[in-house]
Amino acid sequence: MSKTEYNVKTIEWQSDEVVMIDQRVLPLDEKYIHHKTWQEVGDSIKTMVIRGAPAIGVATAMGMALAAMQSPATTYEALKQDLDAAAQGLFITRPTAYNLGWALQEQAKIYNEPGDPDDIRRRLKERSQEILDEDIAMCVAIGEHGAPLFPKGARILTHCNAGALATAGYGTALGVIRSVFKRDPSIMVYADETRPFLQGARLTAWELQQEGIPCCLITDNMSGYFFKKGEIDAVVVGSDRIAANGDVANKIGTYTVSVLAKAHGAPFYVAAPTSTVDLSIPHGDHIPIEERDPAEVTHFREVQCAPSGIDVCNPAFDVTPHENVSAIITEAGVHLEPYSESLAAAKKGK
Ligand code: MRU
C-alpha cells in the first residue's frame, strides 16, 4: 500500500478491492486487509479494523460501490434492491459515527435515480474516491483554520485518535496539531491513552512519533494532574457526531476532559468536517451511543485483566455539551457560539 505525506494510507482502492490498514494490530504490526464485498467492509467497520468517523464514512461509500459490483443485477430495480440491502447492513455497524449515514446518503443520491446498472456501478466507485479525496482536503483546511488558535509553545492535550488513521489522511484534531507544528516546532502534545481500546496509546502516539511531533503519552486519569499544574494550554479533539446546537459526541472520556479544561480555564476545541454535523438532531441527547463488547474492558487483546463474570459497562462515546466547547473548527472555518447558526450556515455552503 502506498505511503502518503501523512505516512500511512488508511484506506484505498486497489483495482476493484478496498484495502485498509488493520488498526487493531498497530503499532506492533503493519498489516493490510483486502475487501471484495460490502459484508467484509461492514465487518471491518464493526470490528475496528477501520475506525474514526470520517474513515468510517469513506469505508461505507466504498462498501456501497463494492455492493454494486457484487450484484449480478441486470436491471435498475434489481440493483437498487441489492444496494438498499447493503445500505441497511452497513448502517447498523457503528451507530454513533454520523459520517457513516452521511456517506450512505451521498451514495443513495446516485442509485435512487433510475439508470443503467453499469453506469451506476461506475459512478458509485467514482463518488467513493471523491469522498476520500474531499476528506483529505477538508482535514487540511481544518488544520489551516485551527492552527492560529494556539499560542507559541502550546502544550496540547488530545483524546482518542483523530489523526490520519481516523480519516482518509492528515486527520482532524491531529490535522490541527500537524498544522500548528509546521508553524511552531516548539509545541508538545499530551496524548491520553484512551481506555479501553487504546486508540491514543496505539495510534495517536504512533502517528505523532512517525512525524517527529513531541508527544507525551499519559493514562486517562492523569490529565487532571497536568491541568492543575498549568501544563496544558489547550485541548483539541475530533468528533463522531455534532448536533445542531454544537453538542459533541466523541470517544468516551472526552466529556471528562472538557470539564477539566473548563475548570482550569483552558480552551477546548473540536475539529471535524461538516460531514460530521447532524443538523437533523437539535441536541446531544438524541445522539445514539454505541455500547461495545464487555471483553474490551475485561481483556487486553487475549489477556484477561478483570474477574470472570463481572458486570461491565462499555459505552464507546460520550457527549460534551456545547457550553464546554470553545470553538468548533470545520473546513469552513472556526465556529463560535451560537453554533446552531454557524454550523447550519457551514452546511448550507456545501
Ligand atoms: O471508536 P472510534 O475509534 O471509532 O472513535 C473515534 C473517535 O472518537 C474519534 O475521535 C472521532 O471519530 C473523530 S476521528 C477524526
CSV table of C-alpha atoms and ligand atoms in Angstrom, one decimal:
chain,number,residue,atom,x,y,z
A,1,MET,CA,0.0,0.0,0.0
A,2,SER,CA,1.3,3.4,-0.8
A,3,LYS,CA,2.6,5.9,1.8
A,4,THR,CA,1.5,9.5,1.7
A,5,GLU,CA,2.8,12.7,3.1
A,6,TYR,CA,0.9,11.6,6.2
A,7,ASN,CA,2.9,8.4,6.5
A,8,VAL,CA,0.2,5.8,6.1
A,9,LYS,CA,-2.8,5.4,3.9
A,10,THR,CA,-5.8,4.4,6.0
A,11,ILE,CA,-7.9,3.1,3.1
A,12,GLU,CA,-7.7,3.0,-0.7
A,13,TRP,CA,-8.9,1.3,-3.8
A,14,GLN,CA,-6.5,-1.3,-5.4
A,15,SER,CA,-8.2,-2.2,-8.6
A,16,ASP,CA,-11.6,-3.5,-7.5
A,17,GLU,CA,-10.6,-4.2,-3.9
A,18,VAL,CA,-10.8,-1.9,-0.9
A,19,VAL,CA,-7.6,-2.2,1.1
A,20,MET,CA,-7.4,-1.0,4.7
A,21,ILE,CA,-4.5,-0.9,7.2
A,22,ASP,CA,-5.6,-3.1,10.2
A,23,GLN,CA,-5.8,-0.6,13.1
A,24,ARG,CA,-6.3,-3.4,15.6
A,25,VAL,CA,-2.8,-4.5,15.4
A,26,LEU,CA,-1.0,-1.2,15.2
A,27,PRO,CA,1.6,-0.2,16.2
A,28,LEU,CA,3.2,-3.6,16.7
A,29,ASP,CA,2.2,-4.9,13.3
A,30,GLU,CA,1.6,-3.2,10.0
A,31,LYS,CA,-0.9,-5.5,8.2
A,32,TYR,CA,-3.3,-4.7,5.3
A,33,ILE,CA,-6.7,-6.3,4.7
A,34,HIS,CA,-8.3,-6.7,1.2
A,35,HIS,CA,-12.1,-6.4,0.9
A,36,LYS,CA,-14.0,-7.7,-2.1
A,37,THR,CA,-17.6,-7.5,-0.6
A,38,TRP,CA,-19.6,-5.0,1.3
A,39,GLN,CA,-20.1,-7.6,4.0
A,40,GLU,CA,-16.3,-7.7,4.5
A,41,VAL,CA,-16.2,-4.0,4.7
A,42,GLY,CA,-19.1,-4.0,7.2
A,43,ASP,CA,-17.2,-6.5,9.4
A,44,SER,CA,-14.1,-4.4,9.3
A,45,ILE,CA,-16.0,-1.3,10.4
A,46,LYS,CA,-17.7,-3.3,13.3
A,47,THR,CA,-14.5,-4.9,14.5
A,48,MET,CA,-12.5,-1.6,14.2
A,49,VAL,CA,-10.1,-2.6,11.5
A,50,ILE,CA,-11.0,0.8,10.4
A,51,ARG,CA,-12.4,3.4,12.9
A,52,GLY,CA,-12.8,7.1,13.3
A,53,ALA,CA,-15.9,8.8,11.9
A,54,PRO,CA,-14.5,10.2,8.7
A,55,ALA,CA,-12.6,7.0,7.8
A,56,ILE,CA,-15.8,5.0,8.5
A,57,GLY,CA,-17.6,7.3,6.1
A,58,VAL,CA,-15.1,6.6,3.3
A,59,ALA,CA,-15.2,2.9,4.0
A,60,THR,CA,-19.0,3.0,3.8
A,61,ALA,CA,-19.0,4.8,0.5
A,62,MET,CA,-16.5,2.2,-0.9
A,63,GLY,CA,-18.6,-0.6,0.6
A,64,MET,CA,-21.6,0.6,-1.4
A,65,ALA,CA,-19.5,0.6,-4.5
A,66,LEU,CA,-18.5,-3.0,-3.8
A,67,ALA,CA,-22.1,-3.9,-3.3
A,68,ALA,CA,-22.9,-2.6,-6.7
A,69,MET,CA,-20.0,-4.6,-8.3
A,70,GLN,CA,-21.0,-7.8,-6.4
A,71,SER,CA,-24.6,-7.6,-7.5
A,72,PRO,CA,-25.5,-9.7,-10.6
A,73,ALA,CA,-28.4,-7.4,-11.3
A,74,THR,CA,-29.1,-6.6,-14.9
A,75,THR,CA,-32.0,-4.2,-14.3
A,76,TYR,CA,-32.1,-1.0,-12.3
A,77,GLU,CA,-34.8,-2.3,-10.0
A,78,ALA,CA,-32.8,-5.4,-9.1
A,79,LEU,CA,-29.6,-3.4,-8.5
A,80,LYS,CA,-31.5,-0.9,-6.2
A,81,GLN,CA,-32.9,-3.8,-4.2
A,82,ASP,CA,-29.3,-5.2,-3.6
A,83,LEU,CA,-28.0,-1.7,-2.8
A,84,ASP,CA,-30.8,-1.0,-0.3
A,85,ALA,CA,-30.0,-4.3,1.5
A,86,ALA,CA,-26.3,-3.4,1.6
A,87,ALA,CA,-27.1,0.1,3.0
A,88,GLN,CA,-29.1,-1.4,5.7
A,89,GLY,CA,-26.4,-3.8,6.6
A,90,LEU,CA,-23.7,-1.1,6.7
A,91,PHE,CA,-25.9,1.4,8.6
A,92,ILE,CA,-26.1,-0.8,11.7
A,93,THR,CA,-22.3,-1.4,12.1
A,94,ARG,CA,-21.4,1.7,14.2
A,95,PRO,CA,-24.4,3.8,15.3
A,96,THR,CA,-22.7,6.9,16.6
A,97,ALA,CA,-20.5,7.9,13.7
A,98,TYR,CA,-22.6,10.3,11.6
A,99,ASN,CA,-20.3,10.1,8.6
A,100,LEU,CA,-21.5,6.6,8.0
A,101,GLY,CA,-25.1,7.7,7.4
A,102,TRP,CA,-23.9,10.7,5.5
A,103,ALA,CA,-21.9,8.5,3.1
A,104,LEU,CA,-24.9,6.3,2.6
A,105,GLN,CA,-27.0,9.4,1.7
A,106,GLU,CA,-24.3,10.5,-0.7
A,107,GLN,CA,-24.3,7.2,-2.5
A,108,ALA,CA,-28.1,7.0,-2.4
A,109,LYS,CA,-28.2,10.2,-4.4
A,110,ILE,CA,-26.7,8.2,-7.2
A,111,TYR,CA,-28.6,5.0,-7.1
A,112,ASN,CA,-32.0,6.4,-6.2
A,113,GLU,CA,-32.1,7.9,-9.7
A,114,PRO,CA,-33.1,5.2,-12.2
A,115,GLY,CA,-30.4,4.5,-14.7
A,116,ASP,CA,-28.2,1.9,-16.4
A,117,PRO,CA,-26.8,-0.6,-13.8
A,118,ASP,CA,-23.2,-0.4,-15.1
A,119,ASP,CA,-23.3,3.4,-15.1
A,120,ILE,CA,-24.5,3.4,-11.5
A,121,ARG,CA,-21.7,0.9,-10.6
A,122,ARG,CA,-19.1,3.2,-12.1
A,123,ARG,CA,-20.5,6.3,-10.5
A,124,LEU,CA,-20.6,4.8,-7.0
A,125,LYS,CA,-17.0,3.9,-7.2
A,126,GLU,CA,-16.0,7.3,-8.6
A,127,ARG,CA,-18.0,9.0,-5.8
A,128,SER,CA,-16.3,6.9,-3.1
A,129,GLN,CA,-12.9,8.1,-4.4
A,130,GLU,CA,-14.2,11.7,-4.4
A,131,ILE,CA,-15.3,11.3,-0.8
A,132,LEU,CA,-11.9,10.1,0.1
A,133,ASP,CA,-10.2,13.0,-1.7
A,134,GLU,CA,-12.6,15.5,-0.3
A,135,ASP,CA,-12.0,14.2,3.2
A,136,ILE,CA,-8.2,14.8,3.0
A,137,ALA,CA,-8.8,18.3,1.6
A,138,MET,CA,-11.3,19.1,4.4
A,139,CYS,CA,-8.8,17.9,7.0
A,140,VAL,CA,-6.0,20.1,5.6
A,141,ALA,CA,-8.4,23.1,5.6
A,142,ILE,CA,-9.4,22.3,9.2
A,143,GLY,CA,-5.7,22.3,10.1
A,144,GLU,CA,-5.2,25.7,8.5
A,145,HIS,CA,-8.2,27.3,10.2
A,146,GLY,CA,-7.3,25.8,13.6
A,147,ALA,CA,-3.6,26.4,13.8
A,148,PRO,CA,-3.7,30.2,14.6
A,149,LEU,CA,-5.8,29.4,17.7
A,150,PHE,CA,-2.8,28.0,19.6
A,151,PRO,CA,-0.2,30.1,21.5
A,152,LYS,CA,3.5,29.7,20.8
A,153,GLY,CA,5.0,26.6,22.5
A,154,ALA,CA,1.5,25.3,23.3
A,155,ARG,CA,1.2,22.1,25.3
A,156,ILE,CA,-1.9,20.5,23.7
A,157,LEU,CA,-4.0,17.6,25.1
A,158,THR,CA,-5.8,15.3,22.8
A,159,HIS,CA,-8.0,12.3,23.4
A,160,CYS,CA,-8.5,9.2,21.3
A,161,ASN,CA,-7.2,9.2,17.7
A,162,ALA,CA,-8.4,11.8,15.3
A,163,GLY,CA,-5.4,11.5,13.1
A,164,ALA,CA,-4.6,10.3,9.5
A,165,LEU,CA,-5.8,6.9,10.6
A,166,ALA,CA,-9.2,8.1,11.7
A,167,THR,CA,-9.8,9.9,8.3
A,168,ALA,CA,-8.7,9.5,4.7
A,169,GLY,CA,-5.5,11.2,5.7
A,170,TYR,CA,-4.0,14.2,7.7
A,171,GLY,CA,-6.6,14.0,10.5
A,172,THR,CA,-8.9,16.4,12.2
A,173,ALA,CA,-7.6,17.1,15.7
A,174,LEU,CA,-4.2,15.7,14.7
A,175,GLY,CA,-4.5,17.7,11.4
A,176,VAL,CA,-4.7,20.8,13.5
A,177,ILE,CA,-1.7,19.7,15.6
A,178,ARG,CA,0.2,18.9,12.4
A,179,SER,CA,-0.5,22.4,11.1
A,180,VAL,CA,0.4,24.0,14.4
A,181,PHE,CA,3.7,22.0,14.4
A,182,LYS,CA,4.6,23.2,10.9
A,183,ARG,CA,4.5,26.8,12.1
A,184,ASP,CA,5.9,26.2,15.6
A,185,PRO,CA,8.0,23.1,16.2
A,186,SER,CA,8.2,24.1,19.9
A,187,ILE,CA,4.8,22.6,20.7
A,188,MET,CA,4.2,19.4,22.5
A,189,VAL,CA,1.3,17.0,22.8
A,190,TYR,CA,-0.2,15.1,25.7
A,191,ALA,CA,-1.9,12.0,24.3
A,192,ASP,CA,-4.5,10.3,26.5
A,193,GLU,CA,-4.1,6.5,26.2
A,194,THR,CA,-7.9,6.3,25.7
A,195,ARG,CA,-9.2,3.2,27.5
A,196,PRO,CA,-10.5,0.7,26.7
A,197,PHE,CA,-9.4,0.4,23.0
A,198,LEU,CA,-6.2,2.4,23.5
A,199,GLN,CA,-6.5,4.5,20.3
A,200,GLY,CA,-4.4,7.2,22.0
A,201,ALA,CA,-1.6,4.8,23.1
A,202,ARG,CA,-1.6,2.7,20.0
A,203,LEU,CA,-2.5,5.1,17.2
A,204,THR,CA,-2.0,8.8,18.2
A,205,ALA,CA,1.3,8.2,19.9
A,206,TRP,CA,2.4,6.2,16.9
A,207,GLU,CA,1.3,8.8,14.3
A,208,LEU,CA,2.9,11.7,16.3
A,209,GLN,CA,6.2,9.7,16.7
A,210,GLN,CA,6.3,9.0,13.0
A,211,GLU,CA,6.1,12.7,12.3
A,212,GLY,CA,8.6,13.8,15.0
A,213,ILE,CA,5.9,15.8,16.9
A,214,PRO,CA,6.9,15.8,20.6
A,215,CYS,CA,4.4,13.6,22.4
A,216,CYS,CA,4.0,12.5,26.0
A,217,LEU,CA,1.6,9.6,26.5
A,218,ILE,CA,-0.4,9.7,29.7
A,219,THR,CA,-3.2,7.4,31.1
A,220,ASP,CA,-6.7,8.9,31.0
A,221,ASN,CA,-6.7,9.6,34.7
A,222,MET,CA,-3.6,11.8,34.6
A,223,SER,CA,-4.8,14.8,32.7
A,224,GLY,CA,-6.3,16.5,35.8
A,225,TYR,CA,-2.8,16.4,37.4
A,226,PHE,CA,-1.3,18.2,34.4
A,227,PHE,CA,-4.2,20.7,34.1
A,228,LYS,CA,-3.7,21.6,37.8
A,229,LYS,CA,0.0,22.1,37.3
A,230,GLY,CA,-0.8,24.5,34.5
A,231,GLU,CA,0.9,22.3,32.0
A,232,ILE,CA,-2.0,22.0,29.5
A,233,ASP,CA,-2.6,25.2,27.4
A,234,ALA,CA,-5.4,23.8,25.2
A,235,VAL,CA,-7.3,20.7,24.2
A,236,VAL,CA,-8.2,19.6,20.7
A,237,VAL,CA,-10.3,16.5,19.9
A,238,GLY,CA,-12.3,15.1,17.0
A,239,SER,CA,-15.9,14.2,16.9
A,240,ASP,CA,-18.2,11.4,15.8
A,241,ARG,CA,-21.4,13.5,15.6
A,242,ILE,CA,-22.1,17.1,16.3
A,243,ALA,CA,-25.8,18.1,17.0
A,244,ALA,CA,-27.3,21.2,15.5
A,245,ASN,CA,-26.7,23.2,18.8
A,246,GLY,CA,-23.0,22.2,18.9
A,247,ASP,CA,-23.2,19.3,21.4
A,248,VAL,CA,-20.3,17.0,20.5
A,249,ALA,CA,-20.2,13.2,20.7
A,250,ASN,CA,-16.6,11.9,20.8
A,251,LYS,CA,-14.7,9.0,22.4
A,252,ILE,CA,-15.7,8.1,25.9
A,253,GLY,CA,-13.8,10.3,28.3
A,254,THR,CA,-13.9,13.4,26.2
A,255,TYR,CA,-16.6,15.0,28.4
A,256,THR,CA,-14.4,14.5,31.4
A,257,VAL,CA,-11.6,16.3,29.7
A,258,SER,CA,-13.9,19.2,28.7
A,259,VAL,CA,-15.0,19.6,32.4
A,260,LEU,CA,-11.3,19.7,33.4
A,261,ALA,CA,-10.5,22.2,30.7
A,262,LYS,CA,-13.3,24.5,31.8
A,263,ALA,CA,-12.3,24.2,35.4
A,264,HIS,CA,-8.8,25.2,34.6
A,265,GLY,CA,-9.6,27.9,32.0
A,266,ALA,CA,-8.0,26.0,29.1
A,267,PRO,CA,-9.7,26.3,25.7
A,268,PHE,CA,-11.4,23.1,24.4
A,269,TYR,CA,-11.5,22.9,20.6
A,270,VAL,CA,-13.4,20.4,18.5
A,271,ALA,CA,-12.1,19.7,14.9
A,272,ALA,CA,-14.4,17.9,12.5
A,273,PRO,CA,-15.6,18.1,8.9
A,274,THR,CA,-19.1,19.3,8.2
A,275,SER,CA,-19.9,15.7,7.2
A,276,THR,CA,-19.9,15.0,11.0
A,277,VAL,CA,-22.5,17.7,11.7
A,278,ASP,CA,-26.0,16.3,12.0
A,279,LEU,CA,-28.5,19.1,11.7
A,280,SER,CA,-31.4,16.7,12.0
A,281,ILE,CA,-31.0,16.5,15.7
A,282,PRO,CA,-31.4,19.6,17.9
A,283,HIS,CA,-29.1,18.5,20.8
A,284,GLY,CA,-26.8,15.8,22.0
A,285,ASP,CA,-29.4,13.8,24.0
A,286,HIS,CA,-30.5,12.5,20.6
A,287,ILE,CA,-27.1,11.1,19.6
A,288,PRO,CA,-27.2,7.2,19.7
A,289,ILE,CA,-24.3,6.0,21.9
A,290,GLU,CA,-22.8,2.7,20.9
A,291,GLU,CA,-22.3,0.1,23.6
A,292,ARG,CA,-19.4,-2.2,22.8
A,293,ASP,CA,-18.4,-5.7,23.8
A,294,PRO,CA,-17.6,-6.0,27.6
A,295,ALA,CA,-14.5,-8.0,26.6
A,296,GLU,CA,-12.9,-4.7,25.5
A,297,VAL,CA,-12.9,-3.7,29.2
A,298,THR,CA,-12.2,-7.1,30.8
A,299,HIS,CA,-9.4,-8.1,28.4
A,300,PHE,CA,-6.5,-6.5,26.7
A,301,ARG,CA,-6.2,-8.4,23.4
A,302,GLU,CA,-6.5,-12.1,24.6
A,303,VAL,CA,-5.3,-11.3,28.2
A,304,GLN,CA,-8.0,-11.2,30.9
A,305,CYS,CA,-7.5,-8.4,33.4
A,306,ALA,CA,-10.8,-8.5,35.4
A,307,PRO,CA,-12.6,-11.2,37.3
A,308,SER,CA,-14.7,-13.6,35.2
A,309,GLY,CA,-18.4,-12.8,35.3
A,310,ILE,CA,-18.1,-9.2,36.5
A,311,ASP,CA,-20.7,-6.7,35.3
A,312,VAL,CA,-19.3,-4.3,32.7
A,313,CYS,CA,-20.5,-1.1,31.0
A,314,ASN,CA,-18.7,-0.1,27.8
A,315,PRO,CA,-20.3,3.0,26.2
A,316,ALA,CA,-17.9,3.9,23.4
A,317,PHE,CA,-18.8,7.6,23.3
A,318,ASP,CA,-20.0,10.5,25.5
A,319,VAL,CA,-21.5,13.9,24.7
A,320,THR,CA,-19.8,17.2,25.6
A,321,PRO,CA,-22.3,20.0,25.9
A,322,HIS,CA,-21.7,23.0,23.7
A,323,GLU,CA,-21.2,25.2,26.7
A,324,ASN,CA,-17.9,23.4,27.3
A,325,VAL,CA,-16.7,23.9,23.7
A,326,SER,CA,-14.6,27.0,23.0
A,327,ALA,CA,-14.8,26.6,19.2
A,328,ILE,CA,-15.7,24.1,16.5
A,329,ILE,CA,-13.2,24.0,13.6
A,330,THR,CA,-14.5,22.8,10.3
A,331,GLU,CA,-13.3,23.1,6.7
A,332,ALA,CA,-15.5,26.2,6.5
A,333,GLY,CA,-13.7,28.0,9.4
A,334,VAL,CA,-13.8,28.5,13.1
A,335,HIS,CA,-17.3,28.4,14.6
A,336,LEU,CA,-18.2,30.1,17.8
A,337,GLU,CA,-21.5,30.3,19.8
A,338,PRO,CA,-24.3,30.3,18.8
A,339,TYR,CA,-23.3,27.1,17.0
A,340,SER,CA,-26.8,26.5,15.7
A,341,GLU,CA,-26.4,29.4,13.3
A,342,SER,CA,-22.8,29.0,12.2
A,343,LEU,CA,-23.0,25.2,11.7
A,344,ALA,CA,-26.2,25.5,9.7
A,345,ALA,CA,-24.5,28.2,7.5
A,346,ALA,CA,-21.4,26.0,7.0
A,347,LYS,CA,-23.5,23.0,6.0
A,348,LYS,CA,-25.6,25.2,3.6
A,349,GLY,CA,-22.5,26.5,2.0
A,350,LYS,CA,-21.6,22.9,0.8
B,1,MRU,O1,-14.3,4.2,18.4
B,1,MRU,P1,-13.5,5.0,17.4
B,1,MRU,O2,-12.1,4.7,17.5
B,1,MRU,O3,-14.1,5.0,16.0
B,1,MRU,O4,-13.7,6.5,17.9
B,1,MRU,C1,-13.1,7.5,17.2
B,1,MRU,C2,-13.2,8.8,17.8
B,1,MRU,O5,-13.9,9.0,18.8
B,1,MRU,C3,-12.6,10.0,17.1
B,1,MRU,O6,-12.2,11.0,18.0
B,1,MRU,C4,-13.6,10.6,16.1
B,1,MRU,O7,-14.2,9.6,15.3
B,1,MRU,C5,-13.0,11.6,15.3
B,1,MRU,S1,-11.9,11.0,14.1
B,1,MRU,C6,-11.3,12.2,13.1
